[in-house]
mmCIF file of C-alpha atoms in Angstrom:
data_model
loop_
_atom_site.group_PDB
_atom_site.id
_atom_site.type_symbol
_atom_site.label_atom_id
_atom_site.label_comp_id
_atom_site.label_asym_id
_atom_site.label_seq_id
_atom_site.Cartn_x
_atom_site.Cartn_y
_atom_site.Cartn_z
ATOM 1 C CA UNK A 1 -85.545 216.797 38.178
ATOM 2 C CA UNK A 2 -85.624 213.157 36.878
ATOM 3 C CA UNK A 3 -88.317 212.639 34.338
ATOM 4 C CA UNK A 4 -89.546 208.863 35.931
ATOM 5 C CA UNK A 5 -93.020 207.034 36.977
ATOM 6 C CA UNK A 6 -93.936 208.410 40.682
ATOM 7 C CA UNK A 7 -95.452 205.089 41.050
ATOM 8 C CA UNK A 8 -92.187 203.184 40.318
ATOM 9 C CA UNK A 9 -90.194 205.354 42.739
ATOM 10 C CA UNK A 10 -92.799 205.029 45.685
ATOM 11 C CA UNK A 11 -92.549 201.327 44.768
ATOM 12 C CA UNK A 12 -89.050 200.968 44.509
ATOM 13 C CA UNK A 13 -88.623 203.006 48.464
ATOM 14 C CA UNK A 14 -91.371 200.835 49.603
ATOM 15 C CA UNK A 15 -89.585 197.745 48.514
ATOM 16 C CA UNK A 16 -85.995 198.619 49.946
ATOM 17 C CA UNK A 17 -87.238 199.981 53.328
ATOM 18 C CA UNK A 18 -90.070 197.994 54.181
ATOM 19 C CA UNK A 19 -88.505 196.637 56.919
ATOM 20 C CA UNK A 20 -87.698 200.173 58.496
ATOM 21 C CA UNK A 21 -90.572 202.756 57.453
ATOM 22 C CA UNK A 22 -93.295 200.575 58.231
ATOM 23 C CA UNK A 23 -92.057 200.576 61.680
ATOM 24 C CA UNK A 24 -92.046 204.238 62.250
ATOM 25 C CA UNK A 25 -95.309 204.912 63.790
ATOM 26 C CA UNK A 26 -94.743 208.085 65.851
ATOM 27 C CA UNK A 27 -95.844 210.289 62.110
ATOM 28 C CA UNK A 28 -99.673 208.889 63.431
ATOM 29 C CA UNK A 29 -99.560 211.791 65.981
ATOM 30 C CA UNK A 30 -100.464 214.250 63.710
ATOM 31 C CA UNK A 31 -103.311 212.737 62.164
ATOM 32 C CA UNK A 32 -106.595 213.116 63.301
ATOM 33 C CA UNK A 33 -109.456 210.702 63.296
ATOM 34 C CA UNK A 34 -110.639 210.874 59.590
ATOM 35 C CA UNK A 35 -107.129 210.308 58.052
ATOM 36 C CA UNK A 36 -106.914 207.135 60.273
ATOM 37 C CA UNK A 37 -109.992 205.852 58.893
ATOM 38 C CA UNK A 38 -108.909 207.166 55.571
ATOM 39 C CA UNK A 39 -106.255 205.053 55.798
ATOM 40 C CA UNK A 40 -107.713 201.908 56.875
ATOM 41 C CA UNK A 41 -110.191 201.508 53.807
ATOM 42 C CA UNK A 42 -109.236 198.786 51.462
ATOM 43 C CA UNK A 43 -107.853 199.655 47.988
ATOM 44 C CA UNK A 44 -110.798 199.738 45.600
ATOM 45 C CA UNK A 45 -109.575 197.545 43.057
ATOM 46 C CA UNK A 46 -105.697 195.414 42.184
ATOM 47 C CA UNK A 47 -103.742 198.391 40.536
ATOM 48 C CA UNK A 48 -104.858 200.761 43.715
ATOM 49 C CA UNK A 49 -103.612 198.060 46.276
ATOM 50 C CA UNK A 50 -99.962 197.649 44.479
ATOM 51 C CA UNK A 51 -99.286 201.284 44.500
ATOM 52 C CA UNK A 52 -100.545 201.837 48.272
ATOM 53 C CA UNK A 53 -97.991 201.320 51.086
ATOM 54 C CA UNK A 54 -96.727 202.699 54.046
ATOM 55 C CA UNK A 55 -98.146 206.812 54.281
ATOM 56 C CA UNK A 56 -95.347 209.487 53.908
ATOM 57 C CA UNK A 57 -96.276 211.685 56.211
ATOM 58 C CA UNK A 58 -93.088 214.268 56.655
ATOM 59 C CA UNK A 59 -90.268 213.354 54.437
ATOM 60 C CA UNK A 60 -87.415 210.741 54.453
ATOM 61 C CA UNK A 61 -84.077 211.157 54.676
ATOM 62 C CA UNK A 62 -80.918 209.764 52.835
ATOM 63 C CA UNK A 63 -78.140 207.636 54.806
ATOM 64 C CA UNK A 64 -75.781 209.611 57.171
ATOM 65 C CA UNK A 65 -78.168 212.479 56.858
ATOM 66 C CA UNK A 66 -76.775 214.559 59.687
ATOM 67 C CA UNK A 67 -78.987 217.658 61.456
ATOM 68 C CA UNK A 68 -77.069 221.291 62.225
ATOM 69 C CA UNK A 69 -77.561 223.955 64.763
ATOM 70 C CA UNK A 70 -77.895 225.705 61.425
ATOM 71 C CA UNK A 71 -76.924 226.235 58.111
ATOM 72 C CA UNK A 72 -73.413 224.959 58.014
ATOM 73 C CA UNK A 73 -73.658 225.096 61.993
ATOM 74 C CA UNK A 74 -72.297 222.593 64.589
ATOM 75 C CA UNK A 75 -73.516 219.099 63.953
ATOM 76 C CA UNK A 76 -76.095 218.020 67.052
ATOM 77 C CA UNK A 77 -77.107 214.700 65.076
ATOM 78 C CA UNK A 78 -76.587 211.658 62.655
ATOM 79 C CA UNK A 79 -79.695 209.685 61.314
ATOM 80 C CA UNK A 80 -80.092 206.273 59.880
ATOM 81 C CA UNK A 81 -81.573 205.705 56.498
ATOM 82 C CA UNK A 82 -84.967 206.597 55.837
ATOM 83 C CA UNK A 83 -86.021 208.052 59.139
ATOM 84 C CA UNK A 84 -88.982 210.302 59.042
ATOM 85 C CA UNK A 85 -88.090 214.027 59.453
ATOM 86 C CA UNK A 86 -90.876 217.258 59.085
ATOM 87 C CA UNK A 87 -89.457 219.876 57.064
ATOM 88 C CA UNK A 88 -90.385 223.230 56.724
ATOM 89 C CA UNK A 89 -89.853 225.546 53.398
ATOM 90 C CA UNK A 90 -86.657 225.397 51.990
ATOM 91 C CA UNK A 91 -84.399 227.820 52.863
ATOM 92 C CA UNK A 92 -81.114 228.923 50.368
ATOM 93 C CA UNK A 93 -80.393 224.967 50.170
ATOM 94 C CA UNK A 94 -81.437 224.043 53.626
ATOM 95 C CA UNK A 95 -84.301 222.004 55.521
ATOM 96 C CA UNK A 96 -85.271 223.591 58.754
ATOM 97 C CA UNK A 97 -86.611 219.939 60.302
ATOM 98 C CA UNK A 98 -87.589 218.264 63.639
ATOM 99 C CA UNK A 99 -87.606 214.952 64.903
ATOM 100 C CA UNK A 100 -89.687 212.966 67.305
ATOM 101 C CA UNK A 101 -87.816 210.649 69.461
ATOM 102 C CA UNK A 102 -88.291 208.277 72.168
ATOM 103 C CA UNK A 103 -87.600 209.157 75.575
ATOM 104 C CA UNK A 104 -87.765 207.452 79.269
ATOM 105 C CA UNK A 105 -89.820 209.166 82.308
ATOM 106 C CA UNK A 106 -85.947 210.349 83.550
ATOM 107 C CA UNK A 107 -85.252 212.040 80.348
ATOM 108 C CA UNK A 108 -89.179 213.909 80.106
ATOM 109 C CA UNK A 109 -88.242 215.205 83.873
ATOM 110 C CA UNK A 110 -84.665 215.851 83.018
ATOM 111 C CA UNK A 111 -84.289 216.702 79.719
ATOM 112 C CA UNK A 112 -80.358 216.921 78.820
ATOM 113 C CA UNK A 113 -79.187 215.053 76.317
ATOM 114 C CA UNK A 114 -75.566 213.535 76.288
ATOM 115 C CA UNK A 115 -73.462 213.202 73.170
ATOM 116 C CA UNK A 116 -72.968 209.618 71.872
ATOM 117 C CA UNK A 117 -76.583 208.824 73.070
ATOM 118 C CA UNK A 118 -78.748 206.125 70.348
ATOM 119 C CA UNK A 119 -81.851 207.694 69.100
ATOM 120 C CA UNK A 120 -84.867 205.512 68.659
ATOM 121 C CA UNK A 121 -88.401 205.932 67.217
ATOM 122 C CA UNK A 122 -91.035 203.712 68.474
ATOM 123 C CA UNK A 123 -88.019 201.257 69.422
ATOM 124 C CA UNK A 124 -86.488 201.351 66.091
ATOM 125 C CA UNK A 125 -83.164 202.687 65.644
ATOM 126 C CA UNK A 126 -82.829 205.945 63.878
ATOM 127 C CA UNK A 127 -79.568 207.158 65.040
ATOM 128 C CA UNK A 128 -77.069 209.006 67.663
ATOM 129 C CA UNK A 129 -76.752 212.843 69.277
ATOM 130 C CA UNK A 130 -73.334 213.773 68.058
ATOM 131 C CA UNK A 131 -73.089 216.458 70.875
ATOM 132 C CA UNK A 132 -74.570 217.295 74.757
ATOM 133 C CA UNK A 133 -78.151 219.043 73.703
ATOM 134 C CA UNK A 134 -81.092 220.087 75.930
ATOM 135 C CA UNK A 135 -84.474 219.213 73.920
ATOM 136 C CA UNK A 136 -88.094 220.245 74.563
ATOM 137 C CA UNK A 137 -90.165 217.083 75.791
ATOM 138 C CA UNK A 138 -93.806 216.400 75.197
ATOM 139 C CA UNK A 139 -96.457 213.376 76.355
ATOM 140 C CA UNK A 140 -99.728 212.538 74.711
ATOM 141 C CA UNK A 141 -100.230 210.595 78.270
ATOM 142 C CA UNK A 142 -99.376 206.913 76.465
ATOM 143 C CA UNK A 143 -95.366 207.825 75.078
ATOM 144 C CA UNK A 144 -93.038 210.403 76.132
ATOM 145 C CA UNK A 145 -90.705 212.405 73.343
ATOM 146 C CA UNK A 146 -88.396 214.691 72.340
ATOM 147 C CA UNK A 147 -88.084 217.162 69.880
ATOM 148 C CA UNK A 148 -84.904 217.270 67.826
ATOM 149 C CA UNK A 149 -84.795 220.645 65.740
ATOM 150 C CA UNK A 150 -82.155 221.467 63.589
ATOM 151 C CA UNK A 151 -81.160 222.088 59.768
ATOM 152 C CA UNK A 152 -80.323 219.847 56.955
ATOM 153 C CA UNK A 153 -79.215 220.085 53.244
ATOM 154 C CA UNK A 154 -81.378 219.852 50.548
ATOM 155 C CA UNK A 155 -79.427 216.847 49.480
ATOM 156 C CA UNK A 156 -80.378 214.609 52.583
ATOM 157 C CA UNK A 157 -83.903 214.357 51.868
ATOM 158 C CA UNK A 158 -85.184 212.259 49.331
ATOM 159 C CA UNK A 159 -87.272 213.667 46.382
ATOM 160 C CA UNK A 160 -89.653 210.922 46.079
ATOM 161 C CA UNK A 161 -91.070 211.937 49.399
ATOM 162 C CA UNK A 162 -91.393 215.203 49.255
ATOM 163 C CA UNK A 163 -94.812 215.800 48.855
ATOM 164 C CA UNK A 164 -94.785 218.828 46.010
ATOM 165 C CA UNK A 165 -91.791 216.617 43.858
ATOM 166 C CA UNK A 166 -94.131 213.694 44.332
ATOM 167 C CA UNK A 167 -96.870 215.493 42.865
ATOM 168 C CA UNK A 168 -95.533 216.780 39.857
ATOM 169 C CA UNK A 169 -94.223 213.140 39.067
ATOM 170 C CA UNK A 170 -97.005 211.852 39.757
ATOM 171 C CA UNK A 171 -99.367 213.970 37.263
ATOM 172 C CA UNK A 172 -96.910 213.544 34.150
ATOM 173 C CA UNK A 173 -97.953 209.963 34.711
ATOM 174 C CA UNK A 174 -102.261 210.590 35.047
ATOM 175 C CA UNK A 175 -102.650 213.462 32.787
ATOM 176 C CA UNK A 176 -106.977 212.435 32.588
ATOM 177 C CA UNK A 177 -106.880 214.292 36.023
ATOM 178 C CA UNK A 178 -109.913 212.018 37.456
ATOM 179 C CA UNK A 179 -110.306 211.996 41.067
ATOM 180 C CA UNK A 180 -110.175 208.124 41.067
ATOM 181 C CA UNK A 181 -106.484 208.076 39.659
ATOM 182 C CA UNK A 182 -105.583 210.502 42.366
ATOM 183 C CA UNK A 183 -106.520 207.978 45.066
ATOM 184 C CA UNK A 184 -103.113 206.152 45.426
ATOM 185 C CA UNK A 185 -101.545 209.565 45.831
ATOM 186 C CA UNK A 186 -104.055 210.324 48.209
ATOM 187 C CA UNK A 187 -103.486 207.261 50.665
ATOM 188 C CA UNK A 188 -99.738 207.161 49.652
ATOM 189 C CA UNK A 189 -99.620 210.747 51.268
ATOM 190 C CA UNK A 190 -101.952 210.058 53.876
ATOM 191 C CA UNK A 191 -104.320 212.894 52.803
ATOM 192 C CA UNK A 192 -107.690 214.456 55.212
ATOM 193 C CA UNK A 193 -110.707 215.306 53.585
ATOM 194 C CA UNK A 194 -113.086 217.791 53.567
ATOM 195 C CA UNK A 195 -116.275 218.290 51.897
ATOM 196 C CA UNK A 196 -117.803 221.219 53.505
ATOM 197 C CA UNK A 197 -117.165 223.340 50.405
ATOM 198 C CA UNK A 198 -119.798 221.824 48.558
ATOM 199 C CA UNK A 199 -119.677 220.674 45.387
ATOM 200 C CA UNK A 200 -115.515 220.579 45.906
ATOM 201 C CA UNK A 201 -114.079 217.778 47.766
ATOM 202 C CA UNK A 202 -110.273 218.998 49.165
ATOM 203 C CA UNK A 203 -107.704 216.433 50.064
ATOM 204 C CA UNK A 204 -104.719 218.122 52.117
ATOM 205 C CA UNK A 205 -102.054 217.860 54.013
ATOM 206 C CA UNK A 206 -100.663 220.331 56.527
ATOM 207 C CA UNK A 207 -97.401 222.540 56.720
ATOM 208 C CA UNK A 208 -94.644 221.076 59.357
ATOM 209 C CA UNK A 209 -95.636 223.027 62.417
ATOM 210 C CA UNK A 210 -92.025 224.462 62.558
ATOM 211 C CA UNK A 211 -92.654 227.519 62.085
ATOM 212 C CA UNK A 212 -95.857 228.000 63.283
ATOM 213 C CA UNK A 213 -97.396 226.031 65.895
ATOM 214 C CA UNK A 214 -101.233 226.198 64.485
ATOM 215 C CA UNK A 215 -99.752 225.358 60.602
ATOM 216 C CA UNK A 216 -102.362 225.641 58.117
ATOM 217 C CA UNK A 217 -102.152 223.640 54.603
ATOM 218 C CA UNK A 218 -99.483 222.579 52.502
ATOM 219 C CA UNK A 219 -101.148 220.709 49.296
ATOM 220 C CA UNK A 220 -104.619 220.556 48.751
ATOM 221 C CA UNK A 221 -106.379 218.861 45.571
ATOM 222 C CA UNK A 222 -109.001 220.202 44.631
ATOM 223 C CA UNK A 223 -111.949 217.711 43.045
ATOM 224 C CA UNK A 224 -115.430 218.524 41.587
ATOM 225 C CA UNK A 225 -117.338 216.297 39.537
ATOM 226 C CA UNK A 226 -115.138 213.439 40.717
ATOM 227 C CA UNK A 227 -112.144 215.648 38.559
ATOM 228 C CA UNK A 228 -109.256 217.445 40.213
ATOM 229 C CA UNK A 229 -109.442 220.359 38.771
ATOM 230 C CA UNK A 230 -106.993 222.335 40.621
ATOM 231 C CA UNK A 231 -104.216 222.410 43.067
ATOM 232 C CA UNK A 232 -103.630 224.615 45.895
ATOM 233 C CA UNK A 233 -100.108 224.796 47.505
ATOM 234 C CA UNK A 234 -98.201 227.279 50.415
ATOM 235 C CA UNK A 235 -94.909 226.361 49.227
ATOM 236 C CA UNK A 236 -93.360 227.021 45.327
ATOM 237 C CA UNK A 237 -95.154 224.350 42.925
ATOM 238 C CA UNK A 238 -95.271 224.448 38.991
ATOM 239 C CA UNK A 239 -97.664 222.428 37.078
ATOM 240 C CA UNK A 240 -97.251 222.409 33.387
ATOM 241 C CA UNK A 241 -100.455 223.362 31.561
ATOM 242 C CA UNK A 242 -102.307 225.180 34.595
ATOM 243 C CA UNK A 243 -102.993 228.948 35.480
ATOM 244 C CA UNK A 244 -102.580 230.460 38.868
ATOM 245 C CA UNK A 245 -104.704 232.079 40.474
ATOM 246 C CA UNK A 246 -103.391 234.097 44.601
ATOM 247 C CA UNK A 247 -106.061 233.280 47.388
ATOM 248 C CA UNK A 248 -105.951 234.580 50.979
ATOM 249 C CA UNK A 249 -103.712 233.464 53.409
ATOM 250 C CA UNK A 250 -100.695 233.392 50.676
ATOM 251 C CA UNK A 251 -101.892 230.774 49.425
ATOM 252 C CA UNK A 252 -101.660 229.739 45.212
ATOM 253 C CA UNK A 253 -104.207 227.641 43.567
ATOM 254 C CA UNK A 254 -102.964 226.339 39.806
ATOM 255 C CA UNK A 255 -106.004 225.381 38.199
ATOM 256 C CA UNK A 256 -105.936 222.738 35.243
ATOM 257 C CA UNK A 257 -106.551 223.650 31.712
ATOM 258 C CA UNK A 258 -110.071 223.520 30.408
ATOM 259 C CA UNK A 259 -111.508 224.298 33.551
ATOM 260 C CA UNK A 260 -114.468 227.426 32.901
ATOM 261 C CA UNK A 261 -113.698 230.760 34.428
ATOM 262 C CA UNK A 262 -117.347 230.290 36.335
ATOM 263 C CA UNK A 263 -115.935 227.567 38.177
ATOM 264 C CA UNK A 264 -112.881 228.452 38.994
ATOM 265 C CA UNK A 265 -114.253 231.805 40.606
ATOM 266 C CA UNK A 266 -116.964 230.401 42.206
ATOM 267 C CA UNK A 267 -114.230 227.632 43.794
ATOM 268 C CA UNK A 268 -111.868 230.790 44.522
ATOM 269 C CA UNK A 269 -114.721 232.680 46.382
ATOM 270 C CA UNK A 270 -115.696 229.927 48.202
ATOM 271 C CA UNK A 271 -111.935 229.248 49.219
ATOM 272 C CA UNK A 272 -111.100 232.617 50.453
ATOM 273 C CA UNK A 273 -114.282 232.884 53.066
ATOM 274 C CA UNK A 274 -113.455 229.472 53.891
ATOM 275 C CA UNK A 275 -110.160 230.016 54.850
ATOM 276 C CA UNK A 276 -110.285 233.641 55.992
ATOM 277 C CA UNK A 277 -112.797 231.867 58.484
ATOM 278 C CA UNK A 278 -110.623 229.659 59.981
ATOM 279 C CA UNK A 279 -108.577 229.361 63.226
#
């Protein structure tokens, strides 16, 4: 893994793809109503506002990024540059990933796809079906889509926007651990919050939804005493400098060092009835 400034990297991708991320806006469907207003408060100060663009939500993928039946299967499709893909743990060097695209009302009734046929999200190109495929179709009652499923290599997606390689990056750089230097990350990745587990503030993320339609989270920082003093994850993540610690539900938090044993089980027993509780 390349040893560089997270902040310079999302900068950099924000700068080259400006003109084709920020149109993307079918990623909005999985956020619910506090993200969006998460995401519409103005950057607290100059530094915050050069750092925040366009959200990552799901990763991005590299040119001629092509999606498989599976691993080393058929090829069902070729996507442009930067096109926003959800992918679910890797898998022996493969992406399991889906795809929203845009479909007409003759499509969502009849949903066979043809080979050679363009692929658009929200009207922006994003590539072609490289074979005759039959997709699932969804409406939220204002678009119609499809679901493209398939498999991709490691390689295809880029680092910077994978949320847990972000991260990492990302810390190397703000090694004081405050909550307020966390905040670019935070709208960068489009993170929900929750403050129901008093005195801890969470900001998350959720899995993909591939393999499980009711996915539960992915990263969650953990803050008290406006300090993130931990991080939980679902999928492999190592922090230099932390300790881990298993919760319920498979998950792993890695708490930060210097953090008191009373806090970090009182956080951990807190956690576990919280999420034990849930749907």
């Amino acid at each position: 893994m390349k040893n560089f400034c997270y902040l310079a990297l999302v900068m950099f991708l924000f700068a080259c793809h400006s003109d084709k991320h920020s149109r993307f806006g079918n990623e909005d469907e999985t956020n619910t109503g506090a993200a969006t207003t998460t995401a519409k408060k103005k950057p607290a100060n100059k530094k915050l506002a050069a750092s925040v663009g366009a959200a990552i939500i799901g990763e991005r993928v590299s040119p001629g990024t092509v999606i498989r039946s599976g691993p080393k299967g058929d090829v069902i499709a070729t996507l442009a540059d930067y096109i926003p893909v959800h992918c679910a743990p890797l898998k022996d060097g493969w992406y399991p990933v889906s795809v929203d695209i845009d479909i007409t009302s003759t499509e969502y009734t009849k949903p066979l796809f043809r080979k050679g046929r363009q692929l658009k999200i929200n009207g922006t190109d994003a590539g072609v079906l490289e074979k005759d495929i039959r997709l699932p179709v969804a409406t939220n009652g204002e678009r119609m889509w499809a679901t493209l499923n398939g498999y991709t290599e490691k390689k295809n997606i880029r680092g910077g926007t994978v949320i847990e390689t972000a991260l990492i990056n990302y810390l190397r750089e703000h090694k004081d651990h405050r909550e307020e230097d966390m905040q670019a990350f935070i709208h960068n990745f489009k993170l929900e919050e929750e403050k129901s587990l008093r005195p801890y503030t969470l900001y998350f993320n959720y899995e993909s939804g591939i393999d499980d339609p009711s996915p539960m989270y992915r990263v969650v920082l953990v803050c008290q005493g406006k300090q993130l003093i931990g991080v939980i994850h679902s999928r492999p993540l190592e922090l230099p400098g932390t300790t881990s610690r298993r919760l319920q539900r498979d998950f792993t938090i890695q708490y930060f060092s210097g953090i008191e044993k009373s806090l970090q089980e009182d956080f951990a027993g807190k956690f576990n009835k919280f999420i034990v509780a849930a749907d």
